[in-house]
Structure formats: C-alpha cells, structure tokens
Amino acid sequence: MMQRQIFLFFRRHKFFFILLVFIPALFLFKKLDMDFAELQYCPICYGNDFCPPILNGSVKLTRFSSWSFIQLFNSKNVFFATYGQKKVVLKKLGHNFEIRNARENICTTVFKKEKGCNVRESLKVLLNEYYGDVVETFPSLGLRSADIFQCPSQRLVKAILENYVNQLTDLDERSITGMLNFIAVSLVNQEPLLLQMFPASKGWPFPEYYGSCGLLSAVSDEGIPLLRFVNKPWHFRAELVLQILHLADRMSNTDGWSLYATDMTIDNLSVDPNGKVKFIDLENIIVVDRYELTNRRPAKWLRLAESVYDECDSNCLSFSTEDLCSHLNADHNFYAVCRSLLSSYAYRGAGPHGLLHGIPKEVEAKWKLKHWLRECQKPSIKRGRLKAKSQLITALEEIHRAP
C-alpha cells in the first residue's frame, strides 16, 4: 500500500521532479577547456596563441557567461571573462551556422575541390603553383568577399599575412598552420585581422587584441554600451559625440589608410571606464590603402566621394564600395555618424537629433547645431557634409571647453 502511494505521488508530481533535476543543471558553471574552444577543428580555426591562459585557468568566465543555460540562447557567441586583472571578451566571431558553413566550404571556396580535401596538403599544392610566395598566392584564395580586402592593396595583404606566418615565401609547417588560421578568420569574420593591423597600442579607437584559441578570439572589454548613455545630461552626451566625430576623422585618414565603417550603429560603440568611446565591432569595415590609390590614380580619384542620403524606415546606410575604393577622400564616415547616431535612426525611440536630443536653447541660439546636423545628414551644397562636420566639431569643442 505504501509503495503504491509513493508511486502515485511521484506520478502526479513528475513534472516537479523533472524540473528539480533539470533546473540545477541549467545553472552549472561552464568550464573553459578544449571543448569550449573547439580546438578539434584546428587548423581550420583562428589560432592557438591565446590557448595557454585559457587552458591553464588564467581566463575565467564571468557574469552570466559561465551559466550553461545562457549559452543555449547566446546566438552571438560572445562571452565575458577575466584575464588576471583585465576584463576580456571572448568571441566566436559569428553564429554557429556561419562558422559551420566556413568550415564546410573551405575546400570549395579556397581550394576549388567539391568533395572535401586535406586542407594542409591542398594549401601546399596551391602555394607551389605560385613558387611558395604567399602574397602572390593570395588572389587565388577566394577571400575577396571580406570587406577588408574589397579594395586592392598588396601592402595591406602583406602586412596582415605577416601576423600569421613567419615568412612570406617557402613556408614551414608552422607557417602553413598560420596560413590556415588566416583563411579561417577571413571566411568567418575579419575583426581579428583589423585589430592586429590597426592596434589599440597605436592609438586606434578599437579593443586590444589578445589572441585566439581554437574558435575563440580574445579582446579587451571596452566598458559600457553607448546605448546606456542616451539619457545622460546633454553636455555629457555632447562630449561623447565630439569623440565620435574625432573617431570618424581618424578612421578617414591616418597613417596612409582610410577605414570606412559600413555598420555604424549605436550597438557597435562603447564607453570605457575612462570615458573614451571605442568602436567594438569591426566586422563591416572597408579599408582603403591611400598609398596604393596615389600610385594607381584611377579616374576622378582626387574628387571627394560624397555619400548620397537615402530615406528609409530603418537604419539603412547606403554606400558604394567602388566609390570608396577609387577616391582618396570620402565623407562616408561622417554620413554614417550623422545618419546612424545623430538622427531618429540612432536607436528605438530616438528623437530627430539622436544622441544630441534636447539641445539647450542657448546652445542652439549660438551654434545652430540643428542646421549643421541636417547638413551633415543631407547636404544642400557640394562638400557640405565636410563643412558641417567641421562646424559641429568646432562648436562641440568650444562647448566642452566652456566653464
């Protein structure tokens, strides 16, 4: 009789007992190990230079990133961690299906083999066709779809490859592995390539790149998302906008390069603990080699490439890759800032001036910011956007200096 009662009790409350067993499992802490980094896919992975701190326990998951059940819903594959005293972000650089497609398509995309291949041997064969010269081999790798390689530049290709191989000709086995890491990154997400080419240590407003382990890329945690600041006092927001305009200026022309952000959304910017604005998602950036352009001198290359305002119901940012690649100067980054951050397209519920909403009357009376914001978005005259950005920078600098 007692056994039957116990049986009936469990039967009636079986859902409760299932939850009792299942829920604690959801909150188990995930461990950083070879499986988490998916090292089994190497050499079709991002590299192994950051594996020691990940595998020896120096890097520890924090916040919700360490909970098993959170990872079921973490479609962006972004995890927060600590590395000693540093806060870091671990990225798989894409959705699971994007990474899987890159692995599955590497033989057809790069080595033109339909039914799979030995990637290491296939790369050696391809290199031999070009006498072991990595730079000469590059055009045959099928990697031109990445934004970073849209504009021709042998100087850029050589500089990036040097981060992955010990030598550019007659590659040893270690460099063959590095070359396969480079191919894997190029097929999934160009961000590590850009972070190494344009490092934070040289003043670029990007996260610091620590390295990669398997299918994990490690970068510095650059603080709080910009979206969290949209309701801060106006003068505080104005200082952030001034930084963003300077950021756009630097990216447009520094050290012989122009970097054009084709996805300048509020989600791709953050504010670090020192109040500095950083661009944290570099997947969609077109790189122009200004020296290469000076040598090639395509038709009308000295004319300013002016972005055309496009009216739409969402944050659509129109651009011409051909124009950006063939002109020494372009106003694209300022168009991106003014349209995507300083207009009603900035974020859900944004007002006409986005991050600069609520301009004080005395500020507007003196500086006419609303006029220059409109001109920056949709210029009424030739080169009007450059004039508008200069006026905005001048005004915001004066406002920032004012007591």
mmCIF file of C-alpha atoms in Angstrom:
data_model
loop_
_atom_site.group_PDB
_atom_site.id
_atom_site.type_symbol
_atom_site.label_atom_id
_atom_site.label_comp_id
_atom_site.label_asym_id
_atom_site.label_seq_id
_atom_site.Cartn_x
_atom_site.Cartn_y
_atom_site.Cartn_z
ATOM 1 C CA MET A 1 0.000 0.000 0.000
ATOM 2 C CA MET A 2 2.803 2.403 0.961
ATOM 3 C CA GLN A 3 4.674 1.647 -2.288
ATOM 4 C CA ARG A 4 1.552 2.353 -4.319
ATOM 5 C CA GLN A 5 1.047 5.711 -2.579
ATOM 6 C CA ILE A 6 4.641 6.657 -3.247
ATOM 7 C CA PHE A 7 4.247 5.646 -6.896
ATOM 8 C CA LEU A 8 1.069 7.708 -7.284
ATOM 9 C CA PHE A 9 2.732 10.697 -5.600
ATOM 10 C CA PHE A 10 5.666 10.634 -7.999
ATOM 11 C CA ARG A 11 3.327 10.136 -10.943
ATOM 12 C CA ARG A 12 1.201 13.136 -10.025
ATOM 13 C CA HIS A 13 4.220 15.325 -9.375
ATOM 14 C CA LYS A 14 6.594 14.006 -12.010
ATOM 15 C CA PHE A 15 6.876 17.385 -13.741
ATOM 16 C CA PHE A 16 8.027 18.932 -10.483
ATOM 17 C CA PHE A 17 10.732 16.304 -10.025
ATOM 18 C CA ILE A 18 11.887 16.696 -13.623
ATOM 19 C CA LEU A 19 12.341 20.409 -13.004
ATOM 20 C CA LEU A 20 14.085 19.664 -9.738
ATOM 21 C CA VAL A 21 16.687 17.673 -11.610
ATOM 22 C CA PHE A 22 16.829 19.809 -14.769
ATOM 23 C CA ILE A 23 16.983 23.362 -13.363
ATOM 24 C CA PRO A 24 20.188 22.917 -11.320
ATOM 25 C CA ALA A 25 21.827 21.507 -14.451
ATOM 26 C CA LEU A 26 20.972 24.718 -16.284
ATOM 27 C CA PHE A 27 22.906 26.749 -13.748
ATOM 28 C CA LEU A 28 26.029 24.621 -13.807
ATOM 29 C CA PHE A 29 29.140 26.649 -14.491
ATOM 30 C CA LYS A 30 30.668 26.208 -17.917
ATOM 31 C CA LYS A 31 34.382 25.495 -17.936
ATOM 32 C CA LEU A 32 36.849 26.986 -20.361
ATOM 33 C CA ASP A 33 38.542 23.967 -21.886
ATOM 34 C CA MET A 34 39.460 22.389 -25.228
ATOM 35 C CA ASP A 35 35.817 21.557 -25.935
ATOM 36 C CA PHE A 36 34.653 25.106 -25.236
ATOM 37 C CA ALA A 37 37.337 26.496 -27.559
ATOM 38 C CA GLU A 38 36.527 23.746 -30.101
ATOM 39 C CA LEU A 39 40.183 23.011 -30.681
ATOM 40 C CA GLN A 40 39.242 19.821 -32.522
ATOM 41 C CA TYR A 41 38.562 21.926 -35.625
ATOM 42 C CA CYS A 42 42.113 23.256 -35.862
ATOM 43 C CA PRO A 43 43.912 24.112 -38.078
ATOM 44 C CA ILE A 44 40.613 25.406 -39.518
ATOM 45 C CA CYS A 45 40.367 27.713 -36.527
ATOM 46 C CA TYR A 46 41.520 31.197 -35.521
ATOM 47 C CA GLY A 47 44.849 30.240 -33.941
ATOM 48 C CA ASN A 48 46.373 28.944 -30.700
ATOM 49 C CA ASP A 49 48.464 31.837 -29.366
ATOM 50 C CA PHE A 50 45.952 32.521 -26.566
ATOM 51 C CA CYS A 51 45.407 28.868 -25.616
ATOM 52 C CA PRO A 52 47.818 28.759 -22.629
ATOM 53 C CA PRO A 53 45.885 31.265 -20.445
ATOM 54 C CA ILE A 54 42.557 29.732 -21.464
ATOM 55 C CA LEU A 55 43.571 26.133 -20.782
ATOM 56 C CA ASN A 56 45.582 26.771 -17.596
ATOM 57 C CA GLY A 57 42.712 28.587 -15.877
ATOM 58 C CA SER A 58 44.084 32.135 -16.075
ATOM 59 C CA VAL A 59 40.975 33.167 -18.035
ATOM 60 C CA LYS A 60 37.707 32.730 -16.145
ATOM 61 C CA LEU A 61 34.162 33.239 -17.403
ATOM 62 C CA THR A 62 32.171 35.862 -15.508
ATOM 63 C CA ARG A 63 28.631 37.221 -15.278
ATOM 64 C CA PHE A 64 26.040 35.063 -16.972
ATOM 65 C CA SER A 65 28.604 33.768 -19.463
ATOM 66 C CA SER A 66 29.528 30.975 -17.055
ATOM 67 C CA TRP A 67 25.964 29.636 -16.800
ATOM 68 C CA SER A 68 25.276 26.699 -19.052
ATOM 69 C CA PHE A 69 21.708 27.636 -19.899
ATOM 70 C CA ILE A 70 22.665 31.172 -21.003
ATOM 71 C CA GLN A 71 24.841 29.655 -23.702
ATOM 72 C CA LEU A 72 21.774 27.996 -25.200
ATOM 73 C CA PHE A 73 20.459 31.479 -26.049
ATOM 74 C CA ASN A 74 23.790 33.194 -26.754
ATOM 75 C CA SER A 75 23.306 33.377 -30.525
ATOM 76 C CA LYS A 76 26.059 35.984 -30.919
ATOM 77 C CA ASN A 77 28.586 33.670 -29.239
ATOM 78 C CA VAL A 78 30.030 36.466 -27.082
ATOM 79 C CA PHE A 79 31.309 35.616 -23.582
ATOM 80 C CA PHE A 80 32.648 37.839 -20.806
ATOM 81 C CA ALA A 81 35.658 36.814 -18.753
ATOM 82 C CA THR A 82 38.601 37.981 -16.673
ATOM 83 C CA TYR A 83 42.270 37.527 -17.512
ATOM 84 C CA GLY A 84 44.196 38.336 -14.376
ATOM 85 C CA GLN A 85 43.166 41.901 -13.556
ATOM 86 C CA LYS A 86 41.846 42.548 -17.065
ATOM 87 C CA LYS A 87 38.297 42.211 -18.292
ATOM 88 C CA VAL A 88 38.138 40.440 -21.634
ATOM 89 C CA VAL A 89 35.544 39.434 -24.194
ATOM 90 C CA LEU A 90 35.731 36.036 -25.860
ATOM 91 C CA LYS A 91 34.124 35.918 -29.292
ATOM 92 C CA LYS A 92 33.445 33.047 -31.640
ATOM 93 C CA LEU A 93 33.132 35.771 -34.302
ATOM 94 C CA GLY A 94 29.871 34.516 -35.752
ATOM 95 C CA HIS A 95 26.734 32.472 -35.353
ATOM 96 C CA ASN A 96 27.226 28.719 -35.187
ATOM 97 C CA PHE A 97 25.869 28.247 -38.709
ATOM 98 C CA GLU A 98 28.303 30.835 -40.110
ATOM 99 C CA ILE A 99 31.256 29.078 -38.540
ATOM 100 C CA ARG A 100 29.993 25.682 -39.722
ATOM 101 C CA ASN A 101 29.482 26.951 -43.275
ATOM 102 C CA ALA A 102 33.015 28.369 -43.344
ATOM 103 C CA ARG A 103 34.468 25.023 -42.265
ATOM 104 C CA GLU A 104 32.389 23.076 -44.736
ATOM 105 C CA ASN A 105 33.021 25.409 -47.652
ATOM 106 C CA ILE A 106 36.747 25.941 -47.273
ATOM 107 C CA CYS A 107 37.608 23.247 -49.827
ATOM 108 C CA THR A 108 35.265 24.620 -52.485
ATOM 109 C CA THR A 109 35.861 28.300 -51.715
ATOM 110 C CA VAL A 110 39.622 28.240 -51.379
ATOM 111 C CA PHE A 111 40.907 25.081 -52.999
ATOM 112 C CA LYS A 112 38.185 24.544 -55.641
ATOM 113 C CA LYS A 113 37.593 20.925 -54.591
ATOM 114 C CA GLU A 114 33.943 19.912 -54.490
ATOM 115 C CA LYS A 115 34.071 16.799 -52.304
ATOM 116 C CA GLY A 116 36.310 17.866 -49.462
ATOM 117 C CA CYS A 117 40.066 17.906 -49.207
ATOM 118 C CA ASN A 118 43.083 17.677 -46.974
ATOM 119 C CA VAL A 119 43.368 21.403 -46.336
ATOM 120 C CA ARG A 120 47.019 21.340 -45.337
ATOM 121 C CA GLU A 121 48.113 19.415 -48.423
ATOM 122 C CA SER A 122 45.783 21.420 -50.672
ATOM 123 C CA LEU A 123 47.326 24.676 -49.418
ATOM 124 C CA LYS A 124 50.815 23.327 -50.118
ATOM 125 C CA VAL A 125 49.802 22.438 -53.683
ATOM 126 C CA LEU A 126 48.312 25.904 -54.210
ATOM 127 C CA LEU A 127 51.416 27.599 -52.820
ATOM 128 C CA ASN A 128 53.649 25.539 -55.105
ATOM 129 C CA GLU A 129 51.749 26.895 -58.101
ATOM 130 C CA TYR A 130 52.992 30.348 -57.072
ATOM 131 C CA TYR A 131 56.510 29.230 -56.130
ATOM 132 C CA GLY A 132 55.734 29.359 -52.421
ATOM 133 C CA ASP A 133 55.023 33.098 -52.415
ATOM 134 C CA VAL A 134 52.130 33.791 -50.009
ATOM 135 C CA VAL A 135 51.377 37.296 -51.297
ATOM 136 C CA GLU A 136 51.240 36.086 -54.906
ATOM 137 C CA THR A 137 49.013 33.167 -53.849
ATOM 138 C CA PHE A 138 46.515 35.400 -52.036
ATOM 139 C CA PRO A 139 44.361 36.418 -55.066
ATOM 140 C CA SER A 140 43.634 32.716 -55.684
ATOM 141 C CA LEU A 141 42.333 32.073 -52.161
ATOM 142 C CA GLY A 142 38.817 33.367 -52.844
ATOM 143 C CA LEU A 143 38.808 35.684 -49.819
ATOM 144 C CA ARG A 144 37.829 38.894 -51.577
ATOM 145 C CA SER A 145 34.330 38.803 -50.077
ATOM 146 C CA ALA A 146 35.681 40.129 -46.753
ATOM 147 C CA ASP A 147 35.255 43.913 -46.557
ATOM 148 C CA ILE A 148 38.890 44.418 -45.573
ATOM 149 C CA PHE A 149 40.027 43.045 -48.952
ATOM 150 C CA GLN A 150 37.484 44.825 -51.156
ATOM 151 C CA CYS A 151 39.974 47.487 -52.243
ATOM 152 C CA PRO A 152 43.199 46.252 -53.892
ATOM 153 C CA SER A 153 46.332 46.649 -51.780
ATOM 154 C CA GLN A 154 49.300 44.318 -51.783
ATOM 155 C CA ARG A 155 50.742 46.345 -48.891
ATOM 156 C CA LEU A 156 47.691 45.548 -46.755
ATOM 157 C CA VAL A 157 47.720 41.851 -47.645
ATOM 158 C CA LYS A 158 51.424 41.552 -46.861
ATOM 159 C CA ALA A 159 51.115 43.361 -43.510
ATOM 160 C CA ILE A 160 48.201 41.168 -42.376
ATOM 161 C CA LEU A 161 49.821 37.935 -43.518
ATOM 162 C CA GLU A 162 52.935 38.767 -41.506
ATOM 163 C CA ASN A 163 50.799 38.370 -38.363
ATOM 164 C CA TYR A 164 50.150 34.732 -39.292
ATOM 165 C CA VAL A 165 53.296 33.410 -40.973
ATOM 166 C CA ASN A 166 56.987 33.506 -40.080
ATOM 167 C CA GLN A 167 57.995 34.160 -43.665
ATOM 168 C CA LEU A 168 56.238 35.111 -46.876
ATOM 169 C CA THR A 169 57.995 32.544 -49.080
ATOM 170 C CA ASP A 170 58.840 28.850 -48.632
ATOM 171 C CA LEU A 171 56.505 28.371 -45.662
ATOM 172 C CA ASP A 172 57.445 25.919 -42.905
ATOM 173 C CA GLU A 173 54.811 23.706 -41.224
ATOM 174 C CA ARG A 174 54.127 26.281 -38.516
ATOM 175 C CA SER A 175 53.509 28.965 -41.131
ATOM 176 C CA ILE A 176 51.235 26.602 -43.088
ATOM 177 C CA THR A 177 49.137 26.289 -39.932
ATOM 178 C CA GLY A 178 49.166 30.071 -39.515
ATOM 179 C CA MET A 179 48.057 30.476 -43.103
ATOM 180 C CA LEU A 180 45.095 28.151 -42.497
ATOM 181 C CA ASN A 181 44.215 30.183 -39.386
ATOM 182 C CA PHE A 182 44.282 33.327 -41.521
ATOM 183 C CA ILE A 183 41.949 31.713 -44.080
ATOM 184 C CA ALA A 184 39.513 30.593 -41.365
ATOM 185 C CA VAL A 185 39.339 34.090 -39.840
ATOM 186 C CA SER A 186 38.861 35.670 -43.280
ATOM 187 C CA LEU A 187 35.946 33.357 -44.078
ATOM 188 C CA VAL A 188 34.115 33.949 -40.780
ATOM 189 C CA ASN A 189 34.843 37.490 -39.525
ATOM 190 C CA GLN A 190 37.630 39.937 -40.371
ATOM 191 C CA GLU A 191 37.746 41.558 -36.916
ATOM 192 C CA PRO A 192 40.995 39.899 -35.681
ATOM 193 C CA LEU A 193 42.725 40.924 -38.903
ATOM 194 C CA LEU A 194 41.809 44.573 -38.365
ATOM 195 C CA LEU A 195 42.636 44.570 -34.655
ATOM 196 C CA GLN A 196 46.140 43.329 -35.422
ATOM 197 C CA MET A 197 46.645 45.639 -38.405
ATOM 198 C CA PHE A 198 45.327 48.735 -36.601
ATOM 199 C CA PRO A 199 46.136 48.067 -32.931
ATOM 200 C CA ALA A 200 44.865 49.973 -29.926
ATOM 201 C CA SER A 201 48.501 50.361 -28.856
ATOM 202 C CA LYS A 202 48.972 52.780 -31.774
ATOM 203 C CA GLY A 203 46.002 54.911 -30.830
ATOM 204 C CA TRP A 204 43.291 53.276 -32.914
ATOM 205 C CA PRO A 205 39.904 53.518 -31.137
ATOM 206 C CA PHE A 206 39.427 49.743 -31.077
ATOM 207 C CA PRO A 207 39.685 46.980 -28.449
ATOM 208 C CA GLU A 208 43.045 45.392 -27.731
ATOM 209 C CA TYR A 209 43.517 42.008 -29.385
ATOM 210 C CA TYR A 210 44.984 39.353 -27.070
ATOM 211 C CA GLY A 211 44.982 36.403 -29.441
ATOM 212 C CA SER A 212 42.930 33.349 -30.323
ATOM 213 C CA CYS A 213 42.402 29.783 -29.171
ATOM 214 C CA GLY A 214 40.535 27.399 -31.411
ATOM 215 C CA LEU A 215 37.274 29.122 -32.306
ATOM 216 C CA LEU A 216 37.630 31.806 -29.627
ATOM 217 C CA SER A 217 39.081 35.265 -30.196
ATOM 218 C CA ALA A 218 40.013 37.317 -27.123
ATOM 219 C CA VAL A 219 39.786 41.124 -26.971
ATOM 220 C CA SER A 220 39.677 43.731 -24.227
ATOM 221 C CA ASP A 221 36.317 44.540 -22.661
ATOM 222 C CA GLU A 222 35.777 48.196 -23.543
ATOM 223 C CA GLY A 223 33.152 49.006 -20.970
ATOM 224 C CA ILE A 224 29.529 50.055 -21.210
ATOM 225 C CA PRO A 225 27.440 50.061 -24.430
ATOM 226 C CA LEU A 226 26.859 53.559 -25.820
ATOM 227 C CA LEU A 227 23.110 52.938 -25.771
ATOM 228 C CA ARG A 228 23.175 53.163 -21.973
ATOM 229 C CA PHE A 229 24.154 56.853 -22.194
ATOM 230 C CA VAL A 230 21.328 58.184 -24.356
ATOM 231 C CA ASN A 231 19.526 59.793 -21.397
ATOM 232 C CA LYS A 232 22.564 61.255 -19.644
ATOM 233 C CA PRO A 233 22.832 65.056 -19.305
ATOM 234 C CA TRP A 234 23.179 66.839 -22.649
ATOM 235 C CA HIS A 235 26.690 68.218 -22.111
ATOM 236 C CA PHE A 236 27.948 64.749 -21.211
ATOM 237 C CA ARG A 237 26.424 63.312 -24.403
ATOM 238 C CA ALA A 238 27.837 66.207 -26.425
ATOM 239 C CA GLU A 239 31.347 65.269 -25.273
ATOM 240 C CA LEU A 240 30.750 61.657 -26.392
ATOM 241 C CA VAL A 241 29.533 62.865 -29.791
ATOM 242 C CA LEU A 242 32.658 65.025 -30.124
ATOM 243 C CA GLN A 243 34.757 61.912 -29.516
ATOM 244 C CA ILE A 244 32.780 60.005 -32.136
ATOM 245 C CA LEU A 245 33.337 62.740 -34.721
ATOM 246 C CA HIS A 246 37.071 62.688 -33.964
ATOM 247 C CA LEU A 247 36.956 58.891 -34.235
ATOM 248 C CA ALA A 248 35.353 59.206 -37.684
ATOM 249 C CA ASP A 249 38.018 61.762 -38.646
ATOM 250 C CA ARG A 250 40.863 59.475 -37.569
ATOM 251 C CA MET A 251 39.422 56.476 -39.375
ATOM 252 C CA SER A 252 39.023 58.508 -42.568
ATOM 253 C CA ASN A 253 42.715 59.352 -42.934
ATOM 254 C CA THR A 254 45.538 58.115 -40.697
ATOM 255 C CA ASP A 255 48.961 56.669 -41.479
ATOM 256 C CA GLY A 256 48.172 56.174 -45.147
ATOM 257 C CA TRP A 257 44.902 54.321 -44.577
ATOM 258 C CA SER A 258 41.189 55.102 -44.708
ATOM 259 C CA LEU A 259 38.815 52.870 -42.772
ATOM 260 C CA TYR A 260 35.143 53.213 -43.655
ATOM 261 C CA ALA A 261 32.536 51.805 -41.246
ATOM 262 C CA THR A 262 29.565 50.443 -43.169
ATOM 263 C CA ASP A 263 27.688 49.465 -39.993
ATOM 264 C CA MET A 264 27.981 52.488 -37.688
ATOM 265 C CA THR A 265 25.216 51.609 -35.226
ATOM 266 C CA ILE A 266 24.924 52.553 -31.576
ATOM 267 C CA ASP A 267 25.358 48.863 -30.690
ATOM 268 C CA ASN A 268 28.852 48.887 -32.181
ATOM 269 C CA LEU A 269 30.200 51.581 -29.864
ATOM 270 C CA SER A 270 31.008 51.536 -26.167
ATOM 271 C CA VAL A 271 32.419 53.826 -23.475
ATOM 272 C CA ASP A 272 35.383 52.567 -21.453
ATOM 273 C CA PRO A 273 35.959 53.277 -17.723
ATOM 274 C CA ASN A 274 37.977 56.391 -18.667
ATOM 275 C CA GLY A 275 35.051 57.812 -20.645
ATOM 276 C CA LYS A 276 36.641 57.076 -24.034
ATOM 277 C CA VAL A 277 34.429 55.963 -26.908
ATOM 278 C CA LYS A 278 35.559 52.793 -28.695
ATOM 279 C CA PHE A 279 34.382 51.083 -31.858
ATOM 280 C CA ILE A 280 33.892 47.463 -30.774
ATOM 281 C CA ASP A 281 32.551 45.594 -33.813
ATOM 282 C CA LEU A 282 34.889 45.685 -36.803
ATOM 283 C CA GLU A 283 33.211 43.075 -38.994
ATOM 284 C CA ASN A 284 31.992 45.639 -41.537
ATOM 285 C CA ILE A 285 34.866 47.991 -42.296
ATOM 286 C CA ILE A 286 36.270 48.717 -45.744
ATOM 287 C CA VAL A 287 39.997 49.532 -45.829
ATOM 288 C CA VAL A 288 41.495 51.836 -48.460
ATOM 289 C CA ASP A 289 45.254 51.996 -48.987
ATOM 290 C CA ARG A 290 45.853 55.668 -49.726
ATOM 291 C CA TYR A 291 49.382 54.959 -50.997
ATOM 292 C CA GLU A 292 48.039 52.376 -53.433
ATOM 293 C CA LEU A 293 45.478 54.894 -54.711
ATOM 294 C CA THR A 294 48.180 57.510 -55.166
ATOM 295 C CA ASN A 295 50.129 55.057 -57.309
ATOM 296 C CA ARG A 296 47.149 53.831 -59.356
ATOM 297 C CA ARG A 297 45.389 57.177 -59.766
ATOM 298 C CA PRO A 298 42.046 55.930 -61.106
ATOM 299 C CA ALA A 299 39.713 58.331 -62.909
ATOM 300 C CA LYS A 300 38.475 61.173 -60.685
ATOM 301 C CA TRP A 301 40.419 59.790 -57.723
ATOM 302 C CA LEU A 302 41.064 63.260 -56.285
ATOM 303 C CA ARG A 303 37.374 64.214 -56.231
ATOM 304 C CA LEU A 304 35.597 63.823 -52.917
ATOM 305 C CA ALA A 305 33.338 60.754 -52.827
ATOM 306 C CA GLU A 306 30.113 62.120 -51.334
ATOM 307 C CA SER A 307 27.597 59.716 -49.827
ATOM 308 C CA VAL A 308 24.017 60.139 -51.016
ATOM 309 C CA TYR A 309 21.332 60.387 -48.352
ATOM 310 C CA ASP A 310 18.880 57.509 -48.555
ATOM 311 C CA GLU A 311 15.450 57.820 -46.958
ATOM 312 C CA CYS A 312 14.168 54.617 -45.375
ATOM 313 C CA ASP A 313 12.243 53.342 -42.376
ATOM 314 C CA SER A 314 15.213 51.732 -40.649
ATOM 315 C CA ASN A 315 18.917 52.193 -40.108
ATOM 316 C CA CYS A 316 19.893 51.586 -43.716
ATOM 317 C CA LEU A 317 23.237 53.113 -44.594
ATOM 318 C CA SER A 318 23.853 53.265 -48.338
ATOM 319 C CA PHE A 319 27.393 53.250 -49.723
ATOM 320 C CA SER A 320 29.300 52.394 -52.875
ATOM 321 C CA THR A 321 32.289 50.111 -52.373
ATOM 322 C CA GLU A 322 33.568 51.096 -55.814
ATOM 323 C CA ASP A 323 33.485 54.806 -54.929
ATOM 324 C CA LEU A 324 35.208 54.276 -51.590
ATOM 325 C CA CYS A 325 37.948 52.179 -53.208
ATOM 326 C CA SER A 326 38.614 54.631 -56.024
ATOM 327 C CA HIS A 327 38.679 58.000 -54.216
ATOM 328 C CA LEU A 328 41.384 59.378 -51.977
ATOM 329 C CA ASN A 329 38.832 61.104 -49.765
ATOM 330 C CA ALA A 330 35.221 60.335 -48.882
ATOM 331 C CA ASP A 331 32.709 61.786 -46.443
ATOM 332 C CA HIS A 332 31.221 58.359 -45.705
ATOM 333 C CA ASN A 333 32.212 58.103 -42.023
ATOM 334 C CA PHE A 334 30.607 61.464 -41.227
ATOM 335 C CA TYR A 335 27.481 60.437 -43.108
ATOM 336 C CA ALA A 336 27.464 57.229 -41.051
ATOM 337 C CA VAL A 337 27.779 59.135 -37.773
ATOM 338 C CA CYS A 338 25.200 61.818 -38.565
ATOM 339 C CA ARG A 339 22.635 59.472 -40.066
ATOM 340 C CA SER A 340 23.049 56.463 -37.774
ATOM 341 C CA LEU A 341 23.801 58.169 -34.451
ATOM 342 C CA LEU A 342 22.593 61.782 -34.680
ATOM 343 C CA SER A 343 19.153 61.290 -36.197
ATOM 344 C CA SER A 344 15.902 59.493 -35.456
ATOM 345 C CA TYR A 345 17.551 56.309 -36.762
ATOM 346 C CA ALA A 346 20.018 56.224 -33.844
ATOM 347 C CA TYR A 347 18.026 53.830 -31.649
ATOM 348 C CA ARG A 348 14.466 52.810 -30.930
ATOM 349 C CA GLY A 349 12.518 55.853 -29.811
ATOM 350 C CA ALA A 350 15.256 58.319 -30.748
ATOM 351 C CA GLY A 351 14.333 61.925 -31.454
ATOM 352 C CA PRO A 352 15.332 63.936 -34.554
ATOM 353 C CA HIS A 353 18.883 64.517 -33.285
ATOM 354 C CA GLY A 354 19.624 61.083 -31.828
ATOM 355 C CA LEU A 355 22.363 61.228 -29.208
ATOM 356 C CA LEU A 356 22.186 65.041 -29.233
ATOM 357 C CA HIS A 357 18.482 65.217 -28.439
ATOM 358 C CA GLY A 358 17.341 68.034 -26.171
ATOM 359 C CA ILE A 359 19.817 70.669 -27.359
ATOM 360 C CA PRO A 360 19.744 73.560 -24.820
ATOM 361 C CA LYS A 361 18.159 76.737 -26.219
ATOM 362 C CA GLU A 362 21.192 78.902 -25.504
ATOM 363 C CA VAL A 363 23.480 76.388 -27.249
ATOM 364 C CA GLU A 364 21.227 76.215 -30.286
ATOM 365 C CA ALA A 365 20.933 80.006 -30.472
ATOM 366 C CA LYS A 366 24.714 80.399 -30.591
ATOM 367 C CA TRP A 367 25.837 77.399 -32.661
ATOM 368 C CA LYS A 368 22.843 76.418 -34.864
ATOM 369 C CA LEU A 369 23.543 72.735 -34.231
ATOM 370 C CA LYS A 370 20.227 71.594 -35.707
ATOM 371 C CA HIS A 371 21.120 73.182 -39.035
ATOM 372 C CA TRP A 372 24.546 71.574 -39.160
ATOM 373 C CA LEU A 373 23.161 68.189 -38.154
ATOM 374 C CA ARG A 374 20.718 68.379 -41.091
ATOM 375 C CA GLU A 375 23.536 69.435 -43.419
ATOM 376 C CA CYS A 376 25.685 66.556 -42.201
ATOM 377 C CA GLN A 377 22.918 64.071 -42.945
ATOM 378 C CA LYS A 378 21.671 65.546 -46.218
ATOM 379 C CA PRO A 379 23.928 68.347 -47.553
ATOM 380 C CA SER A 380 22.367 71.099 -49.634
ATOM 381 C CA ILE A 381 25.656 72.032 -51.338
ATOM 382 C CA LYS A 382 28.752 70.251 -52.686
ATOM 383 C CA ARG A 383 31.174 69.242 -49.937
ATOM 384 C CA GLY A 384 28.503 70.404 -47.496
ATOM 385 C CA ARG A 385 28.922 67.398 -45.237
ATOM 386 C CA LEU A 386 32.613 68.152 -44.613
ATOM 387 C CA LYS A 387 31.765 71.746 -43.790
ATOM 388 C CA ALA A 388 29.006 70.569 -41.447
ATOM 389 C CA LYS A 389 31.249 68.110 -39.583
ATOM 390 C CA SER A 390 33.893 70.842 -39.138
ATOM 391 C CA GLN A 391 31.271 73.223 -37.749
ATOM 392 C CA LEU A 392 29.956 70.525 -35.407
ATOM 393 C CA ILE A 393 33.453 69.697 -34.143
ATOM 394 C CA THR A 394 34.294 73.381 -33.608
ATOM 395 C CA ALA A 395 31.039 74.006 -31.744
ATOM 396 C CA LEU A 396 31.301 70.910 -29.537
ATOM 397 C CA GLU A 397 34.936 71.653 -28.704
ATOM 398 C CA GLU A 398 34.021 75.192 -27.624
ATOM 399 C CA ILE A 399 31.056 73.909 -25.620
ATOM 400 C CA HIS A 400 33.309 71.323 -23.954
ATOM 401 C CA ARG A 401 35.895 73.982 -23.027
ATOM 402 C CA ALA A 402 33.314 76.397 -21.668
ATOM 403 C CA PRO A 403 33.157 76.612 -17.834
#
